[in-house]
Amino acid sequence: MEFSLTSAAARNVRTGLTWSLLAAFAAIFVLVGVPGEAIAQSSTGAVSSAAEQYQADVAWLADDAREGRGLESPGLEKSGNWMAKQFEVIGLEPAGDDGYRDSFTAQIMIPDPDQADNPHGGERREVEAFNVVGRIPAGAANPLPGAIVVGAHYDHLGMGGQGSLEPDVAEIHNGADDNASGTAALLAVARELVGRRDELRRDVWFVAFSLEEKGLLGSSTFAREPTGGLEMDSVFAMLNMDMVGRLTDDKLQVLGGGSAEEWVELVTPLCEAAMLQCTIAGDGFGSSDQSSFFAAGVPVLHFFTGTHSEYHKPSDDADLINAEGGVRVAGLVSEVTVLTAGRETPLTYVEAKERQSQRMSFKVTLGIVPDYAGPSDGAPGLLLSGVRPEGPAGKAGLERGDIIVGMGDKEISSIEDYMMVLAETEPGSTMPVTVVRNDERVVLEVTFDD
Ligand SMILES: [Zn+2]
């Protein structure tokens, strides 16, 4: 029998999947015809156990045919369409700006390899992509206002290069753990909660983000301009799954556990019930999509099974994925969602403390959170997605949404310009900072801490 399943599935077959299952797979092939695609379609239908379903979804997303789901690749487009199809099959309501789609454009810097030492070296370019957005409206008899957002990014590094830990290897980076695992878990949570809608006291939104690898572009755009009538200040909590496919010894990191006072108390019993050893800690900022929501004042969690030696390399393949583990993490996230959606009193948001590491690299900090997507109209400047009230910027009156265009006598057109000025600034010094706010230029006097 000729299968064109990925190596992972072939090995599973050899490691003892019953011949009847093989027969079932064969039948599906004959029925639907296109290898890979067939698995995708059927994986939402007839596959028996949740772990096999999960493995099939990961295998589909992390198949070479998806070309590593890189920026502007047909593989990324196909993966987004496939996610929309799965949302439809599962029964989520479309909640994008066009069906399940939430299209966006963003500015990115394409580095010029010949100017490696020049931070300005490269070309700024506008790119297009789309998030995939679905919703389960609250089905409980006593609904509550607000919504829970559950998310995972579906893009990855494509053929490598920028962001790869083997940047000189031009090979498909399938990103099975980063983040086909979280994307498949998003589908598993959606399937679970569609069947438990009557337990949901708040609406639950499911968002598959794009261009996370390019600077959280999909999630920062969504947090700035939510679709489907969602208001950011009605988002009760955001749960992010990024790299949940390598559960080992039941150990799970629940990052962002410090972003609300109640998270540890709320999540610990659920971890115990799931027999997962959870480390629940950390503020809401980190290198994944929950940061975009935390910067907007939302309590967040990032579920993470830990890094490994295949991270951001061509070797991050589906055969290394612990499917049972992925399903268990999805199960935990489903329970956290149901419990949080039923909470009467709001979670107590906790501001992030100044990061020691940041202070080390520069002598001063401004106390802002840059929005890597930049101003939506592509205008030059540094858009702020967050301002720490007690930091120099907060004290001077800078606000979320401001666009910094000048610091001292320097023009600021990008985050690189900002970093350059910061690197030259002395503690205790004062400088005029010019921002654009509601199309008006405003000059504010900033004094850096000693
Ligand atoms: Zn990731």
Short mmCIF file of C-alpha atoms and ligand atoms in Angstrom, two decimals:
data_model
loop_
_atom_site.label_atom_id
_atom_site.label_comp_id
_atom_site.label_asym_id
_atom_site.label_seq_id
_atom_site.Cartn_x
_atom_site.Cartn_y
_atom_site.Cartn_z
CA MET A 1 0.00 0.00 0.00
CA GLU A 2 1.46 3.41 -1.10
CA PHE A 3 0.87 6.18 1.39
CA SER A 4 2.30 9.55 1.10
CA LEU A 5 1.79 10.20 4.76
CA THR A 6 4.63 12.03 6.44
CA SER A 7 7.44 9.97 7.93
CA ALA A 8 5.79 10.38 11.36
CA ALA A 9 2.57 8.71 10.33
CA ALA A 10 4.48 5.94 8.50
CA ARG A 11 6.46 5.19 11.69
CA ASN A 12 3.20 5.20 13.71
CA VAL A 13 1.83 2.70 11.24
CA ARG A 14 4.92 0.53 11.75
CA THR A 15 4.67 0.95 15.55
CA GLY A 16 1.45 -0.86 15.63
CA LEU A 17 -1.63 1.02 14.44
CA THR A 18 -4.15 -1.80 13.79
CA TRP A 19 -4.46 -3.03 10.17
CA SER A 20 -8.14 -2.06 10.31
CA LEU A 21 -7.09 1.58 10.88
CA LEU A 22 -4.73 1.25 7.93
CA ALA A 23 -7.63 -0.09 5.93
CA ALA A 24 -9.75 2.88 7.10
CA PHE A 25 -7.01 5.32 6.00
CA ALA A 26 -6.72 3.56 2.63
CA ALA A 27 -10.48 3.85 2.15
CA ILE A 28 -10.35 7.58 2.83
CA PHE A 29 -7.56 7.97 0.25
CA VAL A 30 -9.52 6.17 -2.38
CA LEU A 31 -12.56 8.33 -1.54
CA VAL A 32 -10.93 11.73 -1.58
CA GLY A 33 -7.88 11.10 -3.80
CA VAL A 34 -5.35 13.88 -3.08
CA PRO A 35 -2.77 12.58 -0.49
CA GLY A 36 -2.32 15.00 2.38
CA GLU A 37 -5.41 16.98 1.49
CA ALA A 38 -7.40 13.73 2.07
CA ILE A 39 -5.97 13.41 5.56
CA ALA A 40 -6.84 17.04 6.26
CA GLN A 41 -10.44 16.66 5.22
CA SER A 42 -11.00 13.37 6.99
CA SER A 43 -9.13 14.40 10.10
CA THR A 44 -12.02 16.60 11.06
CA GLY A 45 -14.42 13.73 10.44
CA ALA A 46 -13.91 10.09 11.05
CA VAL A 47 -10.55 9.63 12.71
CA SER A 48 -11.06 7.67 15.92
CA SER A 49 -9.08 9.03 18.84
CA ALA A 50 -8.35 12.63 19.75
CA ALA A 51 -4.61 11.95 19.68
CA GLU A 52 -4.78 10.53 16.14
CA GLN A 53 -6.89 13.50 15.11
CA TYR A 54 -4.36 15.83 16.71
CA GLN A 55 -1.44 14.02 15.05
CA ALA A 56 -3.16 14.15 11.67
CA ASP A 57 -3.76 17.91 12.01
CA VAL A 58 -0.13 18.53 13.01
CA ALA A 59 1.05 16.28 10.18
CA TRP A 60 -1.04 18.22 7.68
CA LEU A 61 0.20 21.64 8.79
CA ALA A 62 3.81 20.44 9.10
CA ASP A 63 3.84 18.62 5.78
CA ASP A 64 6.48 19.74 3.27
CA ALA A 65 3.56 20.63 1.00
CA ARG A 66 2.89 23.59 3.31
CA GLU A 67 6.43 24.88 2.63
CA GLY A 68 7.02 25.79 6.28
CA ARG A 69 4.05 28.23 6.25
CA GLY A 70 6.43 31.10 5.49
CA LEU A 71 5.67 34.76 4.78
CA GLU A 72 3.70 35.25 1.54
CA SER A 73 4.03 31.56 0.58
CA PRO A 74 1.23 29.51 -1.05
CA GLY A 75 1.72 27.10 1.89
CA LEU A 76 0.79 29.82 4.38
CA GLU A 77 -2.27 30.81 2.32
CA LYS A 78 -3.35 27.17 2.07
CA SER A 79 -2.87 26.68 5.81
CA GLY A 80 -5.05 29.71 6.54
CA ASN A 81 -7.76 28.45 4.19
CA TRP A 82 -7.52 25.03 5.76
CA MET A 83 -7.97 26.51 9.25
CA ALA A 84 -11.06 28.40 8.04
CA LYS A 85 -12.39 25.13 6.64
CA GLN A 86 -11.77 23.36 9.95
CA PHE A 87 -13.51 26.16 11.88
CA GLU A 88 -16.50 25.74 9.59
CA VAL A 89 -16.54 21.93 9.90
CA ILE A 90 -16.26 22.18 13.70
CA GLY A 91 -19.18 24.61 13.75
CA LEU A 92 -17.61 27.90 14.83
CA GLU A 93 -19.38 31.05 13.73
CA PRO A 94 -17.35 33.11 11.26
CA ALA A 95 -16.08 36.23 13.08
CA GLY A 96 -13.49 37.74 10.75
CA ASP A 97 -14.10 40.75 8.55
CA ASP A 98 -14.77 38.43 5.61
CA GLY A 99 -16.14 35.13 6.80
CA TYR A 100 -13.43 33.61 8.99
CA ARG A 101 -10.76 35.79 7.42
CA ASP A 102 -9.25 38.83 9.12
CA SER A 103 -7.04 40.26 6.39
CA PHE A 104 -4.35 42.79 7.30
CA THR A 105 -1.32 44.53 5.89
CA ALA A 106 1.84 45.25 7.84
CA GLN A 107 5.18 46.85 7.33
CA ILE A 108 8.22 44.63 7.70
CA MET A 109 11.91 45.16 7.31
CA ILE A 110 13.48 42.78 4.81
CA PRO A 111 17.13 42.67 5.91
CA ASP A 112 19.79 43.25 3.22
CA PRO A 113 22.46 40.56 3.75
CA ASP A 114 25.09 42.92 2.31
CA GLN A 115 24.44 45.41 5.10
CA ALA A 116 24.42 43.00 8.06
CA ASP A 117 26.11 45.50 10.44
CA ASN A 118 23.77 48.39 9.58
CA PRO A 119 20.49 48.23 11.60
CA HIS A 120 18.93 50.43 8.88
CA GLY A 121 20.21 48.00 6.27
CA GLY A 122 17.29 46.58 4.39
CA GLU A 123 14.07 47.44 2.73
CA ARG A 124 10.81 48.30 4.42
CA ARG A 125 8.00 46.60 2.63
CA GLU A 126 4.25 46.16 3.00
CA VAL A 127 3.04 42.59 3.25
CA GLU A 128 -0.45 41.06 3.32
CA ALA A 129 -1.67 38.16 5.45
CA PHE A 130 -4.75 37.06 7.37
CA ASN A 131 -5.77 35.79 10.76
CA VAL A 132 -8.56 33.21 10.96
CA VAL A 133 -11.32 34.08 13.44
CA GLY A 134 -14.25 31.99 14.71
CA ARG A 135 -16.58 32.22 17.72
CA ILE A 136 -18.78 30.15 20.00
CA PRO A 137 -21.48 32.41 21.44
CA ALA A 138 -22.21 31.84 25.13
CA GLY A 139 -24.81 29.11 25.47
CA ALA A 140 -25.39 29.07 29.21
CA ALA A 141 -28.77 30.17 30.60
CA ASN A 142 -27.09 32.92 32.65
CA PRO A 143 -24.58 34.53 30.29
CA LEU A 144 -22.03 37.14 31.36
CA PRO A 145 -20.67 40.16 29.45
CA GLY A 146 -17.30 39.97 27.78
CA ALA A 147 -15.38 37.31 25.90
CA ILE A 148 -12.51 34.87 26.22
CA VAL A 149 -9.97 34.75 23.36
CA VAL A 150 -8.12 31.48 22.67
CA GLY A 151 -5.31 31.76 20.14
CA ALA A 152 -2.34 30.17 18.37
CA HIS A 153 -0.20 31.30 15.47
CA TYR A 154 -0.23 29.15 12.32
CA ASP A 155 2.69 30.71 10.43
CA HIS A 156 6.31 29.66 10.61
CA LEU A 157 9.68 30.33 8.96
CA GLY A 158 9.17 28.86 5.47
CA MET A 159 12.60 28.10 3.97
CA GLY A 160 14.39 29.56 6.99
CA GLY A 161 16.73 32.56 6.81
CA GLN A 162 15.65 35.39 9.15
CA GLY A 163 14.67 33.90 12.52
CA SER A 164 16.09 30.44 11.80
CA LEU A 165 18.74 28.99 14.12
CA GLU A 166 20.30 27.50 10.99
CA PRO A 167 20.04 30.65 8.89
CA ASP A 168 22.41 29.41 6.19
CA VAL A 169 20.35 26.26 5.54
CA ALA A 170 17.75 26.90 2.86
CA GLU A 171 15.42 24.06 3.80
CA ILE A 172 11.72 23.78 4.65
CA HIS A 173 11.17 24.56 8.34
CA ASN A 174 7.98 22.59 9.00
CA GLY A 175 7.51 24.06 12.48
CA ALA A 176 5.65 21.01 13.81
CA ASP A 177 6.02 22.18 17.39
CA ASP A 178 6.28 25.87 16.45
CA ASN A 179 3.41 26.10 15.98
CA ALA A 180 1.48 23.38 14.19
CA SER A 181 1.14 21.92 17.70
CA GLY A 182 -0.65 25.00 19.08
CA THR A 183 -2.78 25.34 15.95
CA ALA A 184 -3.91 21.71 16.20
CA ALA A 185 -4.59 22.28 19.92
CA LEU A 186 -6.74 25.29 18.99
CA LEU A 187 -8.87 22.98 16.83
CA ALA A 188 -9.06 20.43 19.65
CA VAL A 189 -10.27 23.09 22.12
CA ALA A 190 -12.85 24.31 19.59
CA ARG A 191 -14.19 20.79 19.03
CA GLU A 192 -14.41 20.22 22.78
CA LEU A 193 -16.19 23.50 23.56
CA VAL A 194 -18.65 23.37 20.66
CA GLY A 195 -19.98 20.28 22.43
CA ARG A 196 -20.09 22.11 25.79
CA ARG A 197 -21.62 25.38 24.61
CA ASP A 198 -24.30 25.30 27.28
CA GLU A 199 -21.58 25.53 29.93
CA LEU A 200 -20.14 28.72 28.43
CA ARG A 201 -21.29 31.90 30.19
CA ARG A 202 -19.18 34.14 27.92
CA ASP A 203 -18.53 34.11 24.19
CA VAL A 204 -15.33 32.28 23.26
CA TRP A 205 -13.29 33.51 20.30
CA PHE A 206 -10.79 31.35 18.46
CA VAL A 207 -8.04 33.15 16.54
CA ALA A 208 -5.33 31.55 14.40
CA PHE A 209 -2.78 34.37 14.05
CA SER A 210 -0.52 34.94 11.11
CA LEU A 211 2.96 36.52 10.95
CA GLU A 212 3.82 35.85 14.59
CA GLU A 213 7.33 35.01 13.44
CA LYS A 214 7.62 38.48 11.90
CA GLY A 215 6.98 40.28 15.19
CA LEU A 216 3.54 39.32 16.48
CA LEU A 217 2.06 41.15 13.49
CA GLY A 218 -1.23 39.23 13.29
CA SER A 219 -2.02 39.44 17.01
CA SER A 220 -0.97 43.07 17.41
CA THR A 221 -3.17 43.98 14.44
CA PHE A 222 -6.09 42.00 15.91
CA ALA A 223 -5.57 43.60 19.35
CA ARG A 224 -5.59 47.04 17.71
CA GLU A 225 -8.56 46.35 15.39
CA PRO A 226 -10.57 43.34 16.62
CA THR A 227 -13.10 41.94 14.16
CA GLY A 228 -16.68 40.74 14.42
CA GLY A 229 -17.75 43.53 16.76
CA LEU A 230 -15.37 42.47 19.52
CA GLU A 231 -14.11 45.33 21.76
CA MET A 232 -10.69 44.88 23.39
CA ASP A 233 -11.92 46.21 26.72
CA SER A 234 -14.53 43.45 26.78
CA VAL A 235 -11.87 40.74 26.49
CA PHE A 236 -11.93 39.06 29.90
CA ALA A 237 -8.80 36.93 29.29
CA MET A 238 -6.59 35.62 26.45
CA LEU A 239 -5.19 32.07 26.36
CA ASN A 240 -2.32 31.44 23.93
CA MET A 241 -0.88 28.09 22.85
CA ASP A 242 2.55 28.31 21.25
CA MET A 243 4.74 25.16 21.23
CA VAL A 244 2.63 22.63 23.13
CA GLY A 245 3.72 19.56 21.21
CA ARG A 246 6.66 18.31 23.19
CA LEU A 247 5.20 17.49 26.61
CA THR A 248 7.83 15.63 28.64
CA ASP A 249 7.35 14.16 32.11
CA ASP A 250 3.97 15.94 32.36
CA LYS A 251 5.80 19.29 32.75
CA LEU A 252 3.95 22.32 31.39
CA GLN A 253 4.87 25.99 31.63
CA VAL A 254 1.92 28.32 32.05
CA LEU A 255 3.57 31.66 31.33
CA GLY A 256 1.80 34.88 32.18
CA GLY A 257 0.60 33.35 35.45
CA GLY A 258 1.54 36.64 37.09
CA SER A 259 -0.60 38.74 34.71
CA ALA A 260 -3.62 38.37 37.01
CA GLU A 261 -3.69 37.87 40.78
CA GLU A 262 -6.12 34.92 40.52
CA TRP A 263 -4.38 32.78 37.85
CA VAL A 264 -2.37 30.50 40.17
CA GLU A 265 -5.37 29.77 42.41
CA LEU A 266 -7.62 29.23 39.38
CA VAL A 267 -5.32 27.09 37.22
CA THR A 268 -3.51 24.94 39.81
CA PRO A 269 -6.45 22.61 40.60
CA LEU A 270 -7.12 22.16 36.86
CA CYS A 271 -3.50 21.17 36.30
CA GLU A 272 -3.72 18.68 39.14
CA ALA A 273 -6.92 17.22 37.72
CA ALA A 274 -5.16 16.84 34.36
CA MET A 275 -2.11 15.35 36.11
CA LEU A 276 0.08 18.03 34.63
CA GLN A 277 2.94 19.55 36.58
CA CYS A 278 2.40 23.20 35.81
CA THR A 279 4.73 26.09 36.49
CA ILE A 280 2.38 29.08 36.58
CA ALA A 281 4.38 32.31 36.62
CA GLY A 282 5.73 35.32 34.74
CA ASP A 283 4.24 38.58 33.53
CA GLY A 284 2.19 38.74 30.36
CA PHE A 285 4.99 39.85 28.09
CA GLY A 286 6.93 37.22 26.21
CA SER A 287 7.87 36.27 22.68
CA SER A 288 4.45 35.18 21.56
CA ASP A 289 0.99 36.51 20.74
CA GLN A 290 -0.35 36.87 24.28
CA SER A 291 1.93 39.93 24.58
CA SER A 292 -0.26 41.89 22.17
CA PHE A 293 -3.26 41.35 24.45
CA PHE A 294 -1.38 41.91 27.69
CA ALA A 295 -0.14 45.25 26.32
CA ALA A 296 -3.80 46.14 25.80
CA GLY A 297 -4.61 45.45 29.46
CA VAL A 298 -5.90 41.87 29.19
CA PRO A 299 -4.87 39.10 31.65
CA VAL A 300 -3.16 36.37 29.60
CA LEU A 301 -1.67 32.88 29.75
CA HIS A 302 0.81 31.23 27.37
CA PHE A 303 0.85 27.42 27.46
CA PHE A 304 4.28 26.05 26.54
CA THR A 305 5.86 22.60 26.80
CA GLY A 306 9.36 24.05 26.61
CA THR A 307 12.11 24.64 24.12
CA HIS A 308 14.22 21.93 22.51
CA SER A 309 17.15 21.50 20.13
CA GLU A 310 14.91 21.47 17.04
CA TYR A 311 13.50 24.91 17.81
CA HIS A 312 13.56 27.14 14.71
CA LYS A 313 15.41 24.48 12.72
CA PRO A 314 14.41 22.35 9.71
CA SER A 315 14.36 19.38 12.10
CA ASP A 316 11.25 20.56 13.99
CA ASP A 317 9.17 17.78 12.43
CA ALA A 318 5.85 16.07 13.17
CA ASP A 319 7.40 12.74 14.16
CA LEU A 320 8.78 14.36 17.33
CA ILE A 321 5.38 15.55 18.46
CA ASN A 322 3.79 14.04 21.57
CA ALA A 323 0.18 13.91 20.34
CA GLU A 324 -1.25 12.57 23.58
CA GLY A 325 0.52 15.43 25.35
CA GLY A 326 -0.90 17.96 22.91
CA VAL A 327 -4.40 16.67 23.54
CA ARG A 328 -3.87 16.87 27.30
CA VAL A 329 -2.73 20.49 27.04
CA ALA A 330 -5.77 21.26 24.86
CA GLY A 331 -7.93 19.58 27.49
CA LEU A 332 -6.47 21.80 30.20
CA VAL A 333 -6.99 24.94 28.10
CA SER A 334 -10.63 23.90 27.53
CA GLU A 335 -11.16 23.66 31.30
CA VAL A 336 -9.43 27.00 31.95
CA THR A 337 -11.66 28.55 29.28
CA VAL A 338 -14.89 27.17 30.76
CA LEU A 339 -13.91 28.21 34.29
CA THR A 340 -12.75 31.70 33.28
CA ALA A 341 -15.85 32.20 31.11
CA GLY A 342 -17.98 31.44 34.17
CA ARG A 343 -16.19 33.78 36.55
CA GLU A 344 -18.50 36.50 37.89
CA THR A 345 -15.82 38.93 39.06
CA PRO A 346 -13.15 40.26 36.70
CA LEU A 347 -9.58 38.99 36.97
CA THR A 348 -7.22 41.49 38.63
CA TYR A 349 -4.79 42.63 35.94
CA VAL A 350 -1.19 42.98 37.18
CA GLU A 351 1.13 45.47 35.46
CA ALA A 352 4.47 44.03 34.35
CA LYS A 353 7.44 45.09 36.45
CA GLU A 354 10.43 46.68 34.73
CA ARG A 355 12.61 43.87 33.31
CA GLN A 356 16.13 43.74 34.72
CA SER A 357 17.47 42.30 31.46
CA GLN A 358 16.24 45.34 29.50
CA ARG A 359 17.98 47.71 31.91
CA MET A 360 21.30 45.90 31.33
CA SER A 361 21.42 46.42 27.56
CA PHE A 362 20.62 50.15 27.74
CA LYS A 363 21.47 52.64 30.44
CA VAL A 364 17.91 53.94 30.42
CA THR A 365 14.44 52.77 29.54
CA LEU A 366 11.46 54.77 28.34
CA GLY A 367 8.88 52.34 29.78
CA ILE A 368 6.97 51.70 26.55
CA VAL A 369 5.85 48.62 24.58
CA PRO A 370 6.44 49.04 20.85
CA ASP A 371 3.85 47.73 18.39
CA TYR A 372 6.00 45.85 15.90
CA ALA A 373 3.30 46.13 13.25
CA GLY A 374 3.86 49.89 13.16
CA PRO A 375 1.34 52.58 12.20
CA SER A 376 -1.43 50.97 10.14
CA ASP A 377 -1.07 53.49 7.31
CA GLY A 378 2.64 52.68 7.01
CA ALA A 379 3.56 56.17 8.21
CA PRO A 380 7.07 56.47 9.73
CA GLY A 381 7.34 56.43 13.50
CA LEU A 382 7.17 54.08 16.48
CA LEU A 383 3.62 53.08 17.42
CA LEU A 384 3.04 52.40 21.12
CA SER A 385 0.94 49.39 22.08
CA GLY A 386 1.55 49.95 25.79
CA VAL A 387 2.95 52.53 28.25
CA ARG A 388 3.93 51.69 31.83
CA PRO A 389 2.25 54.31 34.02
CA GLU A 390 5.21 54.54 36.42
CA GLY A 391 7.89 54.72 33.71
CA PRO A 392 9.46 57.92 32.25
CA ALA A 393 7.08 57.91 29.28
CA GLY A 394 4.03 57.32 31.50
CA LYS A 395 5.02 60.13 33.83
CA ALA A 396 5.52 62.47 30.85
CA GLY A 397 2.03 61.67 29.53
CA LEU A 398 2.75 59.38 26.57
CA GLU A 399 -0.19 57.05 25.82
CA ARG A 400 -1.01 53.75 24.08
CA GLY A 401 -1.68 54.57 20.43
CA ASP A 402 0.79 57.48 20.30
CA ILE A 403 3.33 57.41 17.46
CA ILE A 404 6.80 58.61 18.48
CA VAL A 405 8.28 60.62 15.55
CA GLY A 406 11.01 62.54 17.36
CA MET A 407 13.34 62.17 20.37
CA GLY A 408 15.62 65.10 21.19
CA ASP A 409 16.88 66.35 17.83
CA LYS A 410 16.56 62.96 16.16
CA GLU A 411 13.74 61.91 13.83
CA ILE A 412 12.23 58.52 14.73
CA SER A 413 10.91 56.56 11.76
CA SER A 414 11.30 53.01 13.13
CA ILE A 415 12.10 50.89 16.16
CA GLU A 416 15.74 50.86 15.02
CA ASP A 417 15.90 54.68 15.26
CA TYR A 418 14.38 54.51 18.74
CA MET A 419 16.93 51.89 19.89
CA MET A 420 19.78 54.02 18.52
CA VAL A 421 18.67 57.08 20.53
CA LEU A 422 18.05 55.01 23.65
CA ALA A 423 21.55 53.56 23.42
CA GLU A 424 23.02 57.08 23.53
CA THR A 425 20.82 58.46 26.34
CA GLU A 426 22.19 59.04 29.85
CA PRO A 427 20.27 58.33 33.09
CA GLY A 428 18.70 61.45 34.61
CA SER A 429 18.72 63.35 31.32
CA THR A 430 15.66 65.14 29.96
CA MET A 431 14.59 65.33 26.32
CA PRO A 432 11.61 66.50 24.26
CA VAL A 433 9.73 63.58 22.72
CA THR A 434 7.41 64.34 19.82
CA VAL A 435 4.39 62.10 19.27
CA VAL A 436 1.56 62.11 16.76
CA ARG A 437 -1.77 61.77 18.58
CA ASN A 438 -5.04 62.05 16.68
CA ASP A 439 -3.08 63.47 13.72
CA GLU A 440 -1.70 66.25 15.98
CA ARG A 441 2.00 66.56 16.85
CA VAL A 442 2.47 66.87 20.62
CA VAL A 443 5.82 67.53 22.33
CA LEU A 444 6.28 66.03 25.81
CA GLU A 445 9.22 66.49 28.16
CA VAL A 446 10.62 63.12 29.26
CA THR A 447 13.05 62.74 32.17
CA PHE A 448 14.86 59.41 32.32
CA ASP A 449 15.31 57.75 35.71
CA ASP A 450 18.73 58.00 37.39
ZN ZN B 1 5.85 30.13 17.84
#
